[in-house]
Short mmCIF file of C-alpha atoms in Angstrom, two decimals:
data_model
loop_
_atom_site.label_atom_id
_atom_site.label_comp_id
_atom_site.label_asym_id
_atom_site.label_seq_id
_atom_site.Cartn_x
_atom_site.Cartn_y
_atom_site.Cartn_z
CA MET B 1 4.73 -23.18 6.17
CA GLN B 2 4.62 -24.66 2.93
CA TYR B 3 2.09 -23.63 0.48
CA LEU B 4 1.26 -24.57 -3.17
CA LEU B 5 1.06 -22.14 -5.80
CA MET B 6 -1.10 -23.48 -8.62
CA LEU B 7 -0.98 -21.87 -12.03
CA TYR B 8 -4.07 -21.61 -13.87
CA ALA B 9 -3.93 -20.26 -17.43
CA GLU B 10 -5.93 -20.32 -20.79
CA GLU B 11 -4.45 -22.94 -22.76
CA GLY B 12 -4.44 -21.41 -26.20
CA GLY B 13 -2.29 -18.66 -24.96
CA TRP B 14 0.87 -20.21 -25.45
CA ALA B 15 0.59 -21.32 -29.14
CA ARG B 16 -0.53 -17.79 -30.17
CA MET B 17 2.33 -16.27 -29.00
CA SER B 18 5.34 -15.20 -31.38
CA PRO B 19 8.53 -17.36 -30.95
CA ALA B 20 10.16 -14.19 -29.22
CA GLU B 21 7.38 -14.14 -26.93
CA GLN B 22 7.55 -17.56 -26.19
CA GLU B 23 11.36 -17.25 -25.54
CA GLN B 24 10.42 -14.25 -23.14
CA GLY B 25 8.01 -16.06 -21.18
CA VAL B 26 10.20 -19.14 -20.54
CA ALA B 27 13.14 -16.54 -19.72
CA ALA B 28 10.43 -14.73 -17.30
CA TYR B 29 9.78 -18.18 -15.55
CA GLY B 30 13.27 -19.07 -15.39
CA ALA B 31 14.20 -15.90 -13.59
CA TYR B 32 11.26 -16.62 -11.34
CA THR B 33 12.16 -20.05 -10.59
CA GLN B 34 15.75 -18.67 -9.97
CA ALA B 35 14.78 -15.93 -7.37
CA LEU B 36 12.64 -18.26 -5.63
CA LYS B 37 15.93 -20.58 -5.20
CA THR B 38 18.20 -17.84 -4.36
CA ALA B 39 15.71 -16.85 -1.64
CA GLY B 40 15.67 -20.29 -0.25
CA ALA B 41 11.90 -20.57 -0.67
CA LEU B 42 11.53 -23.42 -3.68
CA ALA B 43 10.45 -26.90 -2.30
CA GLY B 44 9.57 -28.16 -5.95
CA SER B 45 7.95 -27.17 -9.15
CA ASN B 46 6.56 -28.50 -12.45
CA ARG B 47 5.22 -27.58 -15.72
CA LEU B 48 2.51 -29.67 -16.96
CA GLN B 49 1.78 -30.84 -20.27
CA GLY B 50 -1.81 -29.64 -21.58
CA SER B 51 -4.99 -30.69 -20.57
CA ALA B 52 -5.77 -32.63 -23.58
CA THR B 53 -3.50 -35.14 -22.13
CA ALA B 54 -5.07 -35.55 -18.94
CA THR B 55 -7.17 -38.23 -17.95
CA THR B 56 -9.57 -38.91 -14.85
CA VAL B 57 -10.05 -41.97 -12.76
CA ARG B 58 -12.63 -42.75 -10.27
CA VAL B 59 -13.74 -46.07 -8.62
CA ALA B 60 -17.37 -46.68 -8.30
CA ASN B 61 -19.16 -50.09 -7.22
CA GLY B 62 -15.49 -51.56 -7.29
CA LYS B 63 -15.08 -50.53 -11.02
CA SER B 64 -12.59 -47.97 -12.02
CA GLN B 65 -13.95 -45.47 -14.63
CA VAL B 66 -11.27 -43.99 -16.80
CA LEU B 67 -12.26 -40.68 -18.81
CA ASP B 68 -10.41 -38.68 -21.31
CA GLY B 69 -9.98 -34.89 -20.53
CA PRO B 70 -9.10 -32.80 -17.34
CA TYR B 71 -11.55 -32.79 -14.16
CA ALA B 72 -12.61 -29.30 -14.57
CA ASP B 73 -13.70 -28.16 -18.03
CA SER B 74 -12.90 -24.55 -17.80
CA LYS B 75 -11.39 -22.18 -19.98
CA GLU B 76 -8.51 -21.60 -17.46
CA GLN B 77 -6.85 -24.83 -16.87
CA LEU B 78 -3.97 -26.03 -14.38
CA ALA B 79 -0.89 -25.51 -16.09
CA GLY B 80 1.88 -25.94 -13.47
CA TYR B 81 2.72 -25.46 -9.69
CA TYR B 82 5.26 -24.12 -7.30
CA LEU B 83 5.72 -25.57 -4.06
CA ILE B 84 6.91 -23.00 -1.80
CA ASP B 85 8.26 -22.79 1.79
CA VAL B 86 7.91 -19.39 3.33
CA ALA B 87 6.84 -17.80 6.87
CA ASP B 88 3.25 -17.07 6.42
CA LEU B 89 0.45 -16.41 4.11
CA ASP B 90 1.46 -12.85 3.23
CA ALA B 91 4.84 -14.00 1.80
CA ALA B 92 3.32 -16.53 -0.09
CA LEU B 93 1.01 -13.90 -1.49
CA ALA B 94 3.84 -12.03 -2.46
CA TRP B 95 5.42 -14.78 -4.10
CA ALA B 96 2.33 -15.59 -6.35
CA ALA B 97 2.05 -11.84 -7.26
CA ARG B 98 5.50 -12.29 -8.53
CA CYS B 99 5.01 -15.47 -10.54
CA PRO B 100 4.35 -14.54 -14.45
CA ALA B 101 1.31 -16.49 -14.50
CA ALA B 102 -0.26 -13.95 -12.16
CA SER B 103 -0.07 -11.65 -15.15
CA HIS B 104 -1.36 -13.83 -17.72
CA GLY B 105 -3.72 -16.09 -15.66
CA ILE B 106 -4.57 -16.99 -12.11
CA VAL B 107 -2.58 -18.41 -9.53
CA GLU B 108 -4.30 -19.99 -6.65
CA VAL B 109 -2.44 -20.18 -3.07
CA ARG B 110 -3.02 -22.91 -0.66
CA PRO B 111 -1.49 -24.44 2.39
CA VAL B 112 -0.22 -27.50 2.99
CA TRP B 113 -1.82 -29.72 5.28
CA SER B 114 0.93 -29.71 8.20
CA MET B 115 0.93 -32.81 10.06
CA MET Y 1 -20.15 -8.17 49.49
CA ASP Y 2 -19.36 -11.73 49.83
CA ARG Y 3 -16.12 -12.87 48.11
CA THR Y 4 -17.40 -14.39 45.14
CA ALA Y 5 -19.36 -11.22 43.90
CA GLN Y 6 -15.97 -9.61 44.53
CA ALA Y 7 -14.28 -12.08 42.51
CA ARG Y 8 -16.56 -11.81 39.54
CA ARG Y 9 -16.72 -7.97 39.70
CA ALA Y 10 -13.05 -7.78 39.38
CA ALA Y 11 -12.96 -10.17 36.68
CA ASP Y 12 -15.83 -7.97 34.87
CA ALA Y 13 -13.32 -5.04 35.35
CA VAL Y 14 -10.59 -6.78 33.83
CA ALA Y 15 -12.49 -8.07 30.72
CA ARG Y 16 -13.73 -4.66 30.27
CA ARG Y 17 -10.44 -3.06 30.24
CA SER Y 18 -7.96 -5.60 29.09
CA TYR Y 19 -9.94 -8.18 26.86
CA GLY Y 20 -8.67 -7.12 23.68
CA LYS Y 21 -5.15 -6.62 24.68
CA LEU Y 22 -4.90 -10.32 26.49
CA ILE Y 23 -6.86 -11.77 23.31
CA ALA Y 24 -4.56 -10.18 20.54
CA PHE Y 25 -1.35 -11.27 22.83
CA LEU Y 26 -2.42 -14.64 23.06
CA ALA Y 27 -3.64 -14.68 19.50
CA ALA Y 28 -0.34 -13.37 17.85
CA ALA Y 29 1.56 -15.95 20.02
CA MET Y 30 -0.63 -19.00 19.11
CA HIS Y 31 -1.56 -17.76 15.58
CA ASP Y 32 -5.02 -19.04 16.39
CA VAL Y 33 -7.99 -16.63 17.20
CA ALA Y 34 -10.00 -19.50 18.39
CA ALA Y 35 -7.75 -21.05 20.36
CA ALA Y 36 -7.16 -17.94 22.14
CA GLU Y 37 -10.48 -17.23 22.95
CA ASP Y 38 -10.83 -20.70 24.24
CA ALA Y 39 -7.64 -20.33 26.24
CA LEU Y 40 -8.85 -17.10 27.70
CA SER Y 41 -12.15 -18.15 28.70
CA GLU Y 42 -10.93 -21.23 30.58
CA ALA Y 43 -8.48 -18.37 32.60
CA PHE Y 44 -11.42 -16.48 33.53
CA ALA Y 45 -13.56 -19.67 34.42
CA ALA Y 46 -10.18 -20.62 36.77
CA ALA Y 47 -10.23 -17.11 38.08
CA LEU Y 48 -13.58 -16.98 39.23
CA ALA Y 49 -12.83 -20.49 40.89
CA ASP Y 50 -9.64 -19.29 42.60
CA TRP Y 51 -10.17 -15.86 43.46
CA PRO Y 52 -13.05 -16.16 46.01
CA ARG Y 53 -10.54 -18.54 47.74
CA ASN Y 54 -7.13 -16.94 47.69
CA GLY Y 55 -8.36 -13.29 47.12
CA CYS Y 56 -7.91 -11.24 44.03
CA PRO Y 57 -4.29 -11.27 42.71
CA ALA Y 58 -2.57 -7.70 42.77
CA ASN Y 59 -1.99 -8.17 38.86
CA PRO Y 60 -5.20 -9.76 37.48
CA GLU Y 61 -3.84 -9.32 33.87
CA ALA Y 62 -0.63 -11.13 34.46
CA TRP Y 63 -2.89 -13.83 36.57
CA LEU Y 64 -5.12 -14.53 33.67
CA LEU Y 65 -2.36 -14.77 31.02
CA THR Y 66 -0.46 -17.30 32.81
CA VAL Y 67 -3.48 -19.23 33.20
CA ALA Y 68 -4.54 -18.76 29.53
CA ARG Y 69 -0.93 -19.78 28.38
CA ARG Y 70 -0.96 -22.95 30.56
CA LYS Y 71 -4.31 -23.63 29.11
CA GLY Y 72 -2.95 -23.15 25.44
CA VAL Y 73 -0.06 -25.31 25.93
CA ASP Y 74 -2.32 -28.10 27.10
CA ARG Y 75 -4.37 -27.82 24.04
CA PHE Y 76 -1.37 -28.08 22.01
CA ARG Y 77 -0.30 -31.27 23.59
CA HIS Y 78 -3.56 -32.65 23.17
CA HIS Y 79 -4.24 -31.60 19.38
CA ARG Y 80 -1.18 -31.22 17.83
CA ASN Y 81 2.19 -33.20 17.29
CA GLY Y 82 5.35 -32.83 15.26
CA GLU Y 83 7.66 -29.99 14.53
CA ALA Y 84 5.16 -27.13 14.12
CA ALA Y 85 3.69 -27.89 17.73
CA ALA Y 86 7.32 -27.99 19.30
CA VAL Y 87 7.71 -24.38 17.77
CA GLN Y 88 4.42 -23.17 19.12
CA LEU Y 89 4.89 -24.76 22.65
CA GLN Y 90 8.32 -22.76 23.00
CA VAL Y 91 6.61 -19.58 21.58
CA LEU Y 92 4.05 -20.02 24.27
CA ALA Y 93 6.45 -20.79 27.06
CA GLU Y 94 7.94 -17.49 26.23
CA ILE Y 95 5.25 -15.20 25.78
CA GLY Y 96 4.67 -12.83 28.51
CA GLU Y 97 7.63 -13.77 30.76
CA SER Y 98 9.01 -10.25 30.55
CA ALA Y 99 5.33 -8.88 30.93
CA LEU Y 100 4.49 -11.34 33.95
CA ALA Y 101 7.93 -10.84 35.83
CA GLU Y 102 7.58 -7.10 35.50
CA GLY Y 103 3.99 -7.76 37.62
CA ASP Y 104 2.93 -4.70 35.44
CA ASP Y 105 -0.06 -5.16 32.59
CA ALA Y 106 1.25 -2.39 30.93
CA ALA Y 107 4.53 -4.48 29.96
CA ILE Y 108 1.88 -7.23 28.02
CA PRO Y 109 2.56 -6.15 24.28
CA ASP Y 110 -0.22 -4.57 22.57
CA ARG Y 111 -0.90 -6.55 19.55
CA ARG Y 112 -4.31 -5.25 18.88
CA LEU Y 113 -3.51 -3.51 15.84
CA ALA Y 114 -1.91 -6.78 14.65
CA LEU Y 115 -4.89 -8.61 15.42
CA LEU Y 116 -7.21 -5.97 13.58
CA PHE Y 117 -5.00 -6.40 10.54
CA ALA Y 118 -5.34 -10.24 10.53
CA CYS Y 119 -9.14 -9.87 11.19
CA ALA Y 120 -9.23 -7.37 8.26
CA HIS Y 121 -6.68 -9.60 5.83
CA PRO Y 122 -7.96 -9.78 1.96
CA ALA Y 123 -7.65 -13.23 2.56
CA ILE Y 124 -10.82 -13.24 4.63
CA ASP Y 125 -14.14 -12.97 3.09
CA ALA Y 126 -15.16 -9.03 3.04
CA GLY Y 127 -18.31 -9.64 4.90
CA SER Y 128 -16.88 -11.33 7.48
CA ARG Y 129 -14.08 -8.75 8.47
CA ALA Y 130 -16.29 -6.56 10.52
CA PRO Y 131 -17.97 -9.05 12.48
CA LEU Y 132 -14.77 -10.89 13.24
CA MET Y 133 -12.89 -7.66 14.64
CA LEU Y 134 -15.87 -7.34 17.00
CA GLN Y 135 -15.79 -10.71 18.39
CA ALA Y 136 -12.14 -10.86 18.16
CA VAL Y 137 -10.96 -7.52 19.64
CA LEU Y 138 -14.10 -6.73 21.81
CA GLY Y 139 -15.40 -10.11 22.79
CA LEU Y 140 -18.85 -9.74 21.55
CA ASP Y 141 -20.57 -12.80 21.05
CA ALA Y 142 -21.85 -14.33 18.00
CA LYS Y 143 -25.62 -14.10 19.22
CA ALA Y 144 -25.27 -10.17 19.62
CA ILE Y 145 -23.32 -9.82 16.08
CA ALA Y 146 -25.77 -11.42 14.42
CA ALA Y 147 -28.68 -9.56 15.71
CA ALA Y 148 -26.75 -6.34 14.95
CA PHE Y 149 -25.89 -7.66 11.11
CA LEU Y 150 -29.49 -8.79 10.63
CA ALA Y 151 -28.21 -12.28 10.32
CA SER Y 152 -29.14 -15.81 12.13
CA PRO Y 153 -27.24 -16.39 15.10
CA ALA Y 154 -26.16 -20.04 13.47
CA ALA Y 155 -25.15 -18.38 10.45
CA MET Y 156 -23.01 -15.70 12.17
CA GLY Y 157 -21.36 -18.15 14.31
CA LYS Y 158 -20.27 -20.42 11.30
CA ARG Y 159 -19.04 -17.38 9.15
CA LEU Y 160 -17.14 -16.44 12.08
CA GLY Y 161 -15.91 -19.87 12.75
CA ARG Y 162 -14.67 -20.34 8.81
CA ALA Y 163 -12.92 -16.77 9.14
CA LYS Y 164 -10.80 -18.09 12.30
CA GLN Y 165 -10.30 -21.09 10.74
CA LYS Y 166 -8.96 -19.45 7.41
CA ILE Y 167 -6.46 -17.38 9.74
CA ARG Y 168 -5.15 -20.58 11.44
CA GLN Y 169 -4.60 -22.88 8.52
CA ALA Y 170 -3.71 -20.39 5.97
CA GLY Y 171 -1.14 -18.87 7.90
CA ILE Y 172 -2.40 -15.46 7.84
CA PRO Y 173 -0.03 -13.55 10.10
CA PHE Y 174 -0.42 -11.07 13.03
CA VAL Y 175 1.65 -8.21 11.90
CA VAL Y 176 1.03 -4.47 11.02
CA PRO Y 177 2.06 -4.24 7.68
CA THR Y 178 5.24 -2.41 6.68
CA ARG Y 179 5.10 1.11 5.40
CA ASP Y 180 4.69 0.57 1.58
CA GLU Y 181 1.89 -1.75 2.13
CA LEU Y 182 0.17 0.25 5.27
CA ALA Y 183 -2.24 2.05 2.89
CA GLY Y 184 -3.82 -0.84 0.90
CA ARG Y 185 -4.09 -2.96 3.97
CA LEU Y 186 -5.41 0.02 6.29
CA ASP Y 187 -8.38 0.54 3.78
CA GLY Y 188 -9.77 -2.92 4.96
CA VAL Y 189 -9.49 -2.33 8.55
CA LEU Y 190 -11.29 1.13 8.16
CA GLU Y 191 -13.80 -0.30 5.79
CA ALA Y 192 -14.66 -2.68 8.28
CA ILE Y 193 -14.71 -0.30 11.26
CA TYR Y 194 -16.95 1.72 9.29
CA ALA Y 195 -19.20 -0.99 8.26
CA ALA Y 196 -19.80 -1.82 11.83
CA PHE Y 197 -20.74 1.65 12.35
CA ALA Y 198 -23.00 1.98 9.56
CA GLU Y 199 -24.71 -1.25 11.08
CA GLY Y 200 -25.46 0.48 14.14
CA TRP Y 201 -26.37 3.43 12.56
CA SER Y 202 -29.39 1.86 10.66
CA ASP Y 203 -31.22 1.90 13.54
CA PRO Y 204 -31.59 5.40 13.65
CA GLY Y 205 -33.86 5.72 16.70
CA GLY Y 206 -31.38 3.85 19.06
CA THR Y 207 -33.99 2.07 20.60
CA ASP Y 208 -31.81 -1.15 19.51
CA ALA Y 209 -29.94 -1.33 22.35
CA ILE Y 210 -27.70 -4.01 20.38
CA ARG Y 211 -27.33 -1.85 17.51
CA ARG Y 212 -26.92 1.26 19.55
CA ASP Y 213 -23.71 -0.32 21.31
CA LEU Y 214 -22.51 -1.09 18.03
CA THR Y 215 -21.68 2.43 16.83
CA ALA Y 216 -19.98 2.63 20.47
CA GLU Y 217 -18.08 -0.30 19.87
CA ALA Y 218 -17.33 0.84 16.26
CA LEU Y 219 -16.24 4.35 17.65
CA PHE Y 220 -13.98 2.57 20.45
CA LEU Y 221 -12.28 0.59 17.37
CA ALA Y 222 -11.79 3.63 15.59
CA ARG Y 223 -10.30 5.41 18.47
CA LEU Y 224 -8.03 2.68 19.14
CA VAL Y 225 -6.91 2.58 15.79
CA ALA Y 226 -6.09 6.30 16.06
CA GLU Y 227 -4.27 5.89 18.82
CA LEU Y 228 -1.98 3.12 17.45
CA LEU Y 229 -1.35 4.80 14.32
CA PRO Y 230 -1.69 8.81 14.81
CA GLN Y 231 0.12 9.63 11.68
CA GLU Y 232 -2.16 8.34 9.20
CA PRO Y 233 -4.26 11.15 8.31
CA GLU Y 234 -7.51 8.51 6.81
CA VAL Y 235 -7.60 7.07 10.31
CA LEU Y 236 -8.04 10.35 11.66
CA GLY Y 237 -10.77 11.41 8.94
CA LEU Y 238 -12.82 8.23 9.75
CA LEU Y 239 -12.95 9.01 13.38
CA ALA Y 240 -13.83 12.35 12.58
CA CYS Y 241 -16.42 11.33 10.20
CA MET Y 242 -17.98 8.81 12.82
CA LEU Y 243 -18.19 11.54 15.54
CA HIS Y 244 -19.97 14.01 13.30
CA ALA Y 245 -22.57 11.64 12.30
CA GLU Y 246 -22.90 10.25 15.94
CA ALA Y 247 -22.98 14.00 17.38
CA ARG Y 248 -26.29 14.51 15.75
CA ARG Y 249 -28.22 11.51 16.77
CA SER Y 250 -30.38 12.49 19.15
CA ALA Y 251 -31.47 15.53 16.82
CA ARG Y 252 -32.49 13.00 14.02
CA ARG Y 253 -35.95 12.17 15.68
CA THR Y 254 -38.72 14.39 17.41
CA ALA Y 255 -39.74 13.10 20.53
CA GLU Y 256 -42.56 11.39 18.74
CA GLY Y 257 -40.13 9.29 16.73
CA ASP Y 258 -40.55 11.44 13.65
CA TYR Y 259 -37.68 11.83 11.09
CA VAL Y 260 -35.82 15.05 10.83
CA PRO Y 261 -33.70 16.09 7.86
CA LEU Y 262 -30.63 17.42 8.49
CA ALA Y 263 -31.85 21.02 7.45
CA GLY Y 264 -34.61 21.02 10.02
CA GLN Y 265 -32.59 19.52 13.17
CA ASP Y 266 -32.33 21.62 16.06
CA VAL Y 267 -28.93 22.64 16.39
CA ALA Y 268 -28.98 22.74 20.05
CA LEU Y 269 -29.56 18.88 20.31
CA TRP Y 270 -26.22 18.23 18.57
CA ASP Y 271 -23.26 17.16 20.82
CA ALA Y 272 -21.16 20.08 20.57
CA ALA Y 273 -17.97 18.30 22.25
CA MET Y 274 -18.05 15.52 19.81
CA ILE Y 275 -18.17 18.02 17.13
CA ASP Y 276 -15.38 19.86 18.27
CA GLU Y 277 -13.46 16.78 18.65
CA ALA Y 278 -14.03 15.74 14.96
CA GLU Y 279 -12.98 19.27 13.81
CA ALA Y 280 -9.62 19.03 15.72
CA LEU Y 281 -9.29 15.66 14.36
CA LEU Y 282 -9.89 16.65 10.81
CA LEU Y 283 -7.60 19.33 11.14
CA ARG Y 284 -4.64 17.45 12.73
CA ALA Y 285 -5.34 14.91 9.42
CA SER Y 286 -5.09 17.82 6.91
CA ARG Y 287 -1.58 19.02 8.34
CA LEU Y 288 -0.47 15.28 7.24
CA GLY Y 289 -0.91 16.20 3.80
CA ARG Y 290 -2.12 13.10 2.47
CA ILE Y 291 -5.93 13.52 1.24
CA GLY Y 292 -8.21 10.71 1.13
CA ARG Y 293 -11.68 9.28 1.00
CA TYR Y 294 -12.70 9.59 4.74
CA GLN Y 295 -11.07 12.96 5.43
CA LEU Y 296 -13.55 14.03 2.51
CA GLU Y 297 -16.44 12.73 3.91
CA ALA Y 298 -15.55 14.48 7.28
CA ALA Y 299 -14.89 17.48 5.40
CA LEU Y 300 -18.51 17.27 3.86
CA GLN Y 301 -20.02 16.77 7.33
CA SER Y 302 -18.06 19.53 8.78
CA ALA Y 303 -19.52 21.70 5.74
CA HIS Y 304 -23.08 20.35 6.92
CA VAL Y 305 -22.31 21.46 10.28
CA GLU Y 306 -21.35 25.08 9.49
CA ARG Y 307 -24.18 25.54 7.35
CA CYS Y 308 -26.75 24.63 9.62
CA ARG Y 309 -24.83 26.46 12.70
CA CYS Y 310 -24.29 30.06 10.88
CA GLY Y 311 -26.81 29.68 7.84
CA ARG Y 312 -23.99 30.21 5.44
CA THR Y 313 -23.07 27.93 2.76
CA ASP Y 314 -20.21 27.54 0.42
CA TRP Y 315 -21.90 25.43 -2.37
CA THR Y 316 -18.86 25.72 -4.66
CA SER Y 317 -16.47 24.37 -2.19
CA GLU Y 318 -18.99 21.48 -1.44
CA VAL Y 319 -19.41 20.56 -4.99
CA GLN Y 320 -15.46 20.67 -5.16
CA ILE Y 321 -15.26 17.98 -2.16
CA TYR Y 322 -17.70 16.05 -3.82
CA ASP Y 323 -15.69 16.14 -7.17
CA ALA Y 324 -12.63 14.94 -5.07
CA LEU Y 325 -14.55 12.17 -3.48
CA LEU Y 326 -15.98 11.03 -6.75
CA ALA Y 327 -12.64 10.90 -8.42
CA LEU Y 328 -11.64 8.76 -5.59
CA CYS Y 329 -14.19 6.20 -5.22
CA GLY Y 330 -16.52 6.71 -8.15
CA SER Y 331 -19.79 5.68 -5.93
CA PRO Y 332 -22.91 6.37 -7.49
CA VAL Y 333 -24.37 7.34 -3.84
CA VAL Y 334 -21.43 10.01 -3.80
CA ALA Y 335 -22.58 11.07 -7.40
CA LEU Y 336 -26.09 11.50 -6.01
CA ASN Y 337 -24.89 13.50 -3.08
CA ARG Y 338 -22.62 15.92 -5.47
CA ALA Y 339 -25.98 16.20 -7.90
CA LEU Y 340 -27.92 17.80 -4.58
CA ALA Y 341 -25.15 19.91 -3.67
CA ILE Y 342 -25.34 21.21 -7.59
CA ALA Y 343 -29.15 21.85 -7.11
CA GLU Y 344 -27.95 24.56 -4.59
CA LEU Y 345 -25.70 26.19 -6.64
CA LYS Y 346 -27.46 25.76 -10.44
CA GLY Y 347 -30.92 25.13 -9.64
CA PRO Y 348 -32.89 21.73 -9.69
CA GLU Y 349 -33.01 21.37 -13.75
CA ALA Y 350 -29.14 20.89 -13.48
CA ALA Y 351 -29.44 18.29 -11.02
CA LEU Y 352 -32.15 16.12 -12.39
CA GLU Y 353 -30.14 16.24 -15.53
CA ILE Y 354 -27.14 14.78 -13.68
CA MET Y 355 -29.50 12.32 -12.07
CA ASP Y 356 -31.24 10.88 -15.15
CA ALA Y 357 -27.75 9.98 -16.40
CA LEU Y 358 -27.42 8.34 -12.91
CA ALA Y 359 -30.11 6.41 -13.32
CA ALA Y 360 -28.50 4.57 -16.38
CA ASP Y 361 -26.15 3.12 -13.83
CA GLY Y 362 -28.56 0.82 -12.74
CA ARG Y 363 -27.30 0.43 -9.36
CA LEU Y 364 -29.78 3.31 -7.69
CA VAL Y 365 -32.87 1.64 -9.30
CA ASP Y 366 -33.52 0.26 -5.43
CA TYR Y 367 -31.98 3.29 -3.57
CA GLN Y 368 -34.55 4.81 -1.48
CA PRO Y 369 -32.58 7.99 -1.07
CA TYR Y 370 -32.38 8.51 -4.88
CA TRP Y 371 -35.98 8.71 -5.31
CA ALA Y 372 -36.58 10.69 -2.37
CA ALA Y 373 -34.18 13.18 -3.75
CA ARG Y 374 -35.60 12.88 -6.95
CA ALA Y 375 -39.04 13.58 -6.04
CA ALA Y 376 -38.01 16.70 -4.16
CA LEU Y 377 -36.20 18.27 -7.01
CA LEU Y 378 -39.16 17.45 -9.38
CA ALA Y 379 -41.34 19.13 -6.94
CA ARG Y 380 -39.01 22.13 -7.14
CA THR Y 381 -39.61 22.33 -11.03
CA HIS Y 382 -43.38 22.12 -10.58
CA ALA Y 383 -43.57 18.65 -12.22
CA TYR Y 384 -45.84 17.46 -9.39
CA ARG Y 385 -47.13 14.43 -11.27
CA ASP Y 386 -43.46 12.72 -11.85
CA ALA Y 387 -42.99 14.01 -7.93
CA ARG Y 388 -45.70 11.99 -6.70
CA HIS Y 389 -44.53 9.00 -8.60
CA ALA Y 390 -41.05 9.34 -7.54
CA PHE Y 391 -42.39 9.61 -4.01
CA ASP Y 392 -44.21 6.74 -4.25
CA VAL Y 393 -41.03 4.54 -5.24
CA ALA Y 394 -39.45 6.12 -2.35
CA ILE Y 395 -42.06 5.37 0.09
CA GLY Y 396 -42.06 1.65 -1.09
CA LEU Y 397 -38.39 1.31 -0.81
CA ALA Y 398 -38.26 2.89 2.72
CA GLY Y 399 -37.55 0.36 5.56
CA ASP Y 400 -37.56 2.80 8.27
CA PRO Y 401 -41.42 3.55 9.38
CA ALA Y 402 -40.43 7.14 10.66
CA VAL Y 403 -38.53 7.94 6.96
CA ARG Y 404 -41.74 6.34 5.63
CA ARG Y 405 -44.11 8.78 7.45
CA PHE Y 406 -42.01 11.69 6.55
CA LEU Y 407 -41.77 11.00 2.87
CA GLN Y 408 -45.74 10.31 2.92
CA ASP Y 409 -46.15 13.74 4.67
CA ARG Y 410 -44.14 15.54 1.93
CA GLN Y 411 -46.05 13.60 -0.89
CA ALA Y 412 -49.28 14.77 0.45
CA ALA Y 413 -48.18 18.45 0.51
CA LEU Y 414 -47.52 18.55 -3.18
CA PRO Y 415 -50.15 20.87 -4.78
CA ARG Y 416 -52.74 19.08 -6.76
#
């Protein structure tokens, strides 16, 4: 089954880290991605730009409304995702727990709608 | 007896004997509790049509499983397509081949433990786990479960539906966790069984048939887990704890329905066989050398029994058990009971001091036993005005009329 791991984190956190800590953080994500690849579980992954770069769009009465900012105005924002392919929820939760984001933020696990 | 009645009787017997095993087997194969329930209920309906005509099969379990499997395959053809469905169909086609070929229902693998772990999975809403277990493993209907948990049947039906949907859509596995994960996951299973038992227990008179049955069903589940995981001391501890409580059921009320506190119970009314079984379980658990919350609670029950049977009490060791329990789970209710044991060891003043500190926690403010215990301790220190007030609060919080009457009598007996 495919699961989307959505990584939520406090946005100011990265900027407050020292260069050494940032380097360590990048390395941790690199290692995690590598581990997923080695296990044959990685289906896709990306880091996102900060929520200040987000724009929302909705169409009402045939007119599209474009607004600056993210959809949810919460302290933790979506910062990236991993799409993984594993046997079941327990396996997905085990990968989520290993993700560096689980230690400094929250990882939401969602099964992908299978056709 | 006509053949229809005979078929119905045979089907009822299979349902009682094997419902949980059949559902667990189908659900694990289909990864879907609701679909397994539908398939099995269709199979039972088919049996009631077929058996009166063709006679009851030699192995009714295998007959039902064959029909349920066919119904399950039909459902998949109707509702799903694509690769996932093909895999499921293959699995369904294979299930039970060996069992059915053997013609022996003992050959159907027992997946009930895996089903219990799926029902008590941490990804399932905590309040839904006990109801889900009762329905999935024992086949209780939503109406009976709703009555036992004081919920509306419609709300309970929705809650159960959501939980089953989560199992299917989120891909919650039907497996017994591996050794290193077992302890943590087992907690969820035991907690849900204990919750079901406590719901049944909250009808202390045992006059409400649905709730009385619930304690029996919870005991059945605890026995089942103890049988399937005989090396897990906490499972044995939970069963011992529940048996101890159940053994005293008929002593908890007088013939007139009045509440009888533990110290005033007629020991002759206790079920000695149940108590013996509980003690044996606790001994077995202790030999496994891993202490835990349920074993400690059972040890306390055991100490209470010993006290009432022989009039001897070792309060020091009781306080020690409470200390250990408090360190494990930090519950304010445990802290309260520990204070009451300390009252026997060091006097009511010492206990009241602890209770004042506990009150700051806030979680005990609307806990009736806290106020009743406080009132009794205050009475022992001759602080009758304060005791009267504490009784007032306790009476106001009591939901059980027999307990309310008991507290009112105690309050009226205070010297003016």
